[in-house]
mmCIF file of C-alpha atoms in Angstrom:
data_model
loop_
_atom_site.group_PDB
_atom_site.id
_atom_site.type_symbol
_atom_site.label_atom_id
_atom_site.label_comp_id
_atom_site.label_asym_id
_atom_site.label_seq_id
_atom_site.Cartn_x
_atom_site.Cartn_y
_atom_site.Cartn_z
ATOM 1 C CA ALA E 22 -18.176 -69.279 -15.327
ATOM 2 C CA SER E 23 -21.543 -68.048 -16.574
ATOM 3 C CA GLU E 24 -21.757 -70.878 -19.101
ATOM 4 C CA LEU E 25 -21.175 -73.331 -16.249
ATOM 5 C CA GLN E 26 -24.041 -71.696 -14.306
ATOM 6 C CA VAL E 27 -21.904 -71.144 -11.199
ATOM 7 C CA SER E 28 -23.685 -69.326 -8.384
ATOM 8 C CA MET E 29 -20.574 -67.811 -6.785
ATOM 9 C CA LEU E 30 -17.063 -66.977 -7.857
ATOM 10 C CA THR E 31 -14.104 -65.458 -6.082
ATOM 11 C CA VAL E 32 -11.727 -62.659 -6.935
ATOM 12 C CA HIS E 33 -9.001 -61.145 -4.777
ATOM 13 C CA ALA E 34 -10.020 -57.864 -3.175
ATOM 14 C CA SER E 35 -6.370 -56.833 -3.274
ATOM 15 C CA GLY E 36 -6.803 -56.560 -7.054
ATOM 16 C CA GLY E 37 -8.308 -53.125 -6.414
ATOM 17 C CA SER E 38 -11.564 -51.363 -7.112
ATOM 18 C CA LYS E 39 -11.257 -51.333 -10.928
ATOM 19 C CA MET E 40 -10.840 -55.109 -11.068
ATOM 20 C CA LEU E 41 -13.584 -55.706 -8.484
ATOM 21 C CA LYS E 42 -16.002 -53.436 -10.315
ATOM 22 C CA ALA E 43 -15.232 -55.088 -13.664
ATOM 23 C CA ALA E 44 -15.856 -58.538 -12.161
ATOM 24 C CA ALA E 45 -19.120 -57.455 -10.518
ATOM 25 C CA GLU E 46 -20.363 -55.798 -13.720
ATOM 26 C CA ALA E 47 -19.455 -58.788 -15.884
ATOM 27 C CA ALA E 48 -21.210 -61.140 -13.461
ATOM 28 C CA ALA E 49 -24.324 -58.952 -13.417
ATOM 29 C CA GLN E 50 -24.461 -58.954 -17.232
ATOM 30 C CA SER E 51 -24.038 -62.720 -17.533
ATOM 31 C CA SER E 52 -26.867 -65.210 -17.804
ATOM 32 C CA ALA E 53 -26.014 -66.943 -14.507
ATOM 33 C CA LYS E 54 -25.468 -63.704 -12.563
ATOM 34 C CA PRO E 55 -23.108 -65.315 -10.032
ATOM 35 C CA THR E 56 -22.366 -63.579 -6.763
ATOM 36 C CA VAL E 57 -18.863 -62.149 -6.866
ATOM 37 C CA LEU E 58 -17.074 -62.804 -3.580
ATOM 38 C CA ALA E 59 -13.973 -60.771 -2.797
ATOM 39 C CA VAL E 60 -11.277 -62.632 -0.893
ATOM 40 C CA THR E 61 -10.007 -60.405 1.925
ATOM 41 C CA VAL E 62 -7.225 -61.875 4.087
ATOM 42 C CA LEU E 63 -6.534 -65.608 3.934
ATOM 43 C CA THR E 64 -7.527 -67.393 7.136
ATOM 44 C CA SER E 65 -4.021 -68.840 7.371
ATOM 45 C CA LEU E 66 -2.540 -65.341 7.851
ATOM 46 C CA SER E 67 -1.977 -63.550 11.153
ATOM 47 C CA ASP E 68 -1.065 -59.947 11.990
ATOM 48 C CA ALA E 69 2.623 -60.933 11.896
ATOM 49 C CA ASP E 70 2.180 -62.448 8.427
ATOM 50 C CA LEU E 71 0.629 -59.215 7.124
ATOM 51 C CA SER E 72 3.546 -57.228 8.510
ATOM 52 C CA GLU E 73 5.996 -59.627 6.872
ATOM 53 C CA ILE E 74 4.456 -59.043 3.428
ATOM 54 C CA GLY E 75 4.391 -55.267 3.872
ATOM 55 C CA ILE E 76 0.791 -54.619 4.851
ATOM 56 C CA SER E 77 0.475 -52.110 7.671
ATOM 57 C CA GLY E 78 -2.178 -52.528 10.326
ATOM 58 C CA ASN E 79 -3.725 -55.675 11.692
ATOM 59 C CA VAL E 80 -5.886 -58.335 10.062
ATOM 60 C CA MET E 81 -9.166 -56.725 11.157
ATOM 61 C CA THR E 82 -8.181 -53.353 9.697
ATOM 62 C CA GLN E 83 -7.182 -54.951 6.393
ATOM 63 C CA VAL E 84 -10.334 -57.096 6.187
ATOM 64 C CA LEU E 85 -12.555 -54.066 6.842
ATOM 65 C CA ARG E 86 -10.629 -51.974 4.305
ATOM 66 C CA LEU E 87 -10.913 -54.636 1.603
ATOM 67 C CA GLY E 88 -14.522 -55.398 2.547
ATOM 68 C CA ALA E 89 -15.573 -51.781 2.080
ATOM 69 C CA LEU E 90 -13.666 -51.629 -1.210
ATOM 70 C CA ALA E 91 -15.468 -54.739 -2.462
ATOM 71 C CA ARG E 92 -18.877 -53.551 -1.285
ATOM 72 C CA ASN E 93 -18.410 -50.155 -2.974
ATOM 73 C CA ALA E 94 -17.298 -51.882 -6.189
ATOM 74 C CA GLY E 95 -20.527 -53.892 -6.349
ATOM 75 C CA CYS E 96 -19.379 -57.284 -5.117
ATOM 76 C CA GLY E 97 -22.067 -59.397 -3.467
ATOM 77 C CA GLY E 98 -19.970 -60.717 -0.640
ATOM 78 C CA LEU E 99 -16.646 -61.535 0.909
ATOM 79 C CA VAL E 100 -14.477 -64.455 1.804
ATOM 80 C CA ALA E 101 -13.238 -63.775 5.332
ATOM 81 C CA SER E 102 -12.688 -65.520 8.621
ATOM 82 C CA ALA E 103 -15.745 -65.792 10.836
ATOM 83 C CA LYS E 104 -13.644 -63.973 13.436
ATOM 84 C CA GLU E 105 -14.119 -60.793 11.390
ATOM 85 C CA ALA E 106 -17.785 -61.431 10.546
ATOM 86 C CA PRO E 107 -19.366 -59.468 13.443
ATOM 87 C CA GLU E 108 -17.399 -56.331 12.603
ATOM 88 C CA LEU E 109 -18.048 -56.787 8.883
ATOM 89 C CA ARG E 110 -21.781 -57.033 9.626
ATOM 90 C CA ARG E 111 -21.626 -53.810 11.668
ATOM 91 C CA GLU E 112 -19.716 -51.998 8.922
ATOM 92 C CA LEU E 113 -21.289 -53.450 5.771
ATOM 93 C CA GLY E 114 -24.758 -54.626 6.805
ATOM 94 C CA ASP E 115 -26.673 -57.865 6.760
ATOM 95 C CA ASP E 116 -27.418 -58.019 3.019
ATOM 96 C CA PHE E 117 -23.862 -58.941 2.117
ATOM 97 C CA ALA E 118 -22.700 -62.580 1.939
ATOM 98 C CA ILE E 119 -19.809 -63.635 4.153
ATOM 99 C CA VAL E 120 -18.255 -66.952 3.173
ATOM 100 C CA THR E 121 -16.042 -68.252 5.962
ATOM 101 C CA PRO E 122 -13.255 -70.734 5.323
ATOM 102 C CA GLY E 123 -11.139 -72.021 8.190
ATOM 103 C CA VAL E 124 -14.163 -73.466 9.986
ATOM 104 C CA ARG E 125 -13.089 -76.298 12.240
ATOM 105 C CA PRO E 126 -15.596 -78.548 14.000
ATOM 106 C CA THR E 127 -15.319 -78.946 17.748
ATOM 107 C CA GLY E 128 -12.346 -81.119 18.661
ATOM 108 C CA THR E 129 -10.585 -81.079 15.281
ATOM 109 C CA ALA E 130 -7.085 -79.817 14.516
ATOM 110 C CA VAL E 131 -6.600 -76.204 13.458
ATOM 111 C CA GLY E 132 -3.861 -77.171 11.011
ATOM 112 C CA ASP E 133 -2.293 -74.260 9.156
ATOM 113 C CA GLN E 134 -5.181 -71.903 9.887
ATOM 114 C CA ALA E 135 -4.526 -68.826 12.051
ATOM 115 C CA ARG E 136 -8.104 -67.563 12.478
ATOM 116 C CA VAL E 137 -10.678 -70.322 12.999
ATOM 117 C CA LEU E 138 -14.029 -70.820 14.678
ATOM 118 C CA THR E 139 -16.324 -73.812 15.077
ATOM 119 C CA PRO E 140 -19.449 -74.033 12.897
ATOM 120 C CA LYS E 141 -21.580 -72.899 15.848
ATOM 121 C CA GLU E 142 -19.321 -69.912 16.514
ATOM 122 C CA ALA E 143 -19.168 -68.984 12.816
ATOM 123 C CA ILE E 144 -22.958 -69.018 12.485
ATOM 124 C CA ALA E 145 -23.344 -66.945 15.650
ATOM 125 C CA ALA E 146 -20.732 -64.501 14.312
ATOM 126 C CA GLY E 147 -22.796 -63.816 11.177
ATOM 127 C CA ALA E 148 -21.337 -66.133 8.525
ATOM 128 C CA THR E 149 -23.613 -66.733 5.554
ATOM 129 C CA TYR E 150 -21.805 -69.808 4.229
ATOM 130 C CA LEU E 151 -19.275 -72.098 5.923
ATOM 131 C CA VAL E 152 -16.334 -73.728 4.185
ATOM 132 C CA VAL E 153 -15.343 -76.983 5.864
ATOM 133 C CA GLY E 154 -12.859 -78.854 3.712
ATOM 134 C CA ARG E 155 -9.941 -80.578 5.366
ATOM 135 C CA PRO E 156 -11.846 -81.773 8.456
ATOM 136 C CA ILE E 157 -13.878 -83.892 6.045
ATOM 137 C CA LEU E 158 -11.273 -84.701 3.383
ATOM 138 C CA GLU E 159 -8.598 -85.694 5.901
ATOM 139 C CA ALA E 160 -10.902 -87.619 8.250
ATOM 140 C CA ALA E 161 -10.467 -91.369 8.638
ATOM 141 C CA ASP E 162 -14.134 -91.670 7.656
ATOM 142 C CA PRO E 163 -15.090 -88.608 5.571
ATOM 143 C CA SER E 164 -18.757 -89.601 5.360
ATOM 144 C CA THR E 165 -19.126 -89.826 9.137
ATOM 145 C CA ALA E 166 -17.181 -86.575 9.571
ATOM 146 C CA ALA E 167 -19.535 -84.804 7.135
ATOM 147 C CA VAL E 168 -22.606 -86.105 8.966
ATOM 148 C CA GLN E 169 -21.208 -84.995 12.339
ATOM 149 C CA ILE E 170 -20.391 -81.547 10.979
ATOM 150 C CA GLY E 171 -23.890 -81.308 9.511
ATOM 151 C CA GLN E 172 -25.336 -82.169 12.904
ATOM 152 C CA GLU E 173 -23.186 -79.494 14.551
ATOM 153 C CA ILE E 174 -24.426 -76.961 11.992
ATOM 154 C CA ASP E 175 -28.052 -78.053 12.432
ATOM 155 C CA GLY E 176 -27.693 -77.606 16.198
ATOM 156 C CA ALA E 177 -26.238 -74.130 15.740
ATOM 157 C CA LEU E 178 -29.000 -73.135 13.331
ATOM 158 C CA SER E 179 -31.651 -74.371 15.790
ATOM 159 C CA VAL E 180 -30.140 -72.213 18.531
ATOM 160 C CA SER E 181 -29.944 -69.119 16.286
ATOM 161 C CA ALA E 182 -33.528 -69.635 15.048
ATOM 162 C CA ASN E 183 -34.807 -69.730 18.631
ATOM 163 C CA ALA E 184 -32.769 -66.680 19.723
#
């Protein structure tokens, strides 16, 4: 990844603190110094899904647990739903990247995602980066969809800058 000059890479927070720390240290020693993002709970999972796979507690509890683990291991950010971003900001601070998949523009289908917000809501919640894939890739006109999403993001950023 360092040879490719990537700026971010993901690891699964459920890999534990040893793995997270090793990834963060290796990234810090590389020439590219990518930000290591720890994936918390997939945005397609709900509380019921966590219970089904043997994880006690709800999504928020698990995201906060894994977020703290990643932060303490030296990771530079998380991959988490924007729904958890406000609580992650309260617990982990503002100097920690939160990459939010499952972002769905106003009026688009949720699909298989369980925890989604619009770009405006995700930005207001404290997301650092938004991941908007399928609403563009599956659109009848992907170029137009991307422009419209960009406009929605620009509008949200204008509101947050004036707040």
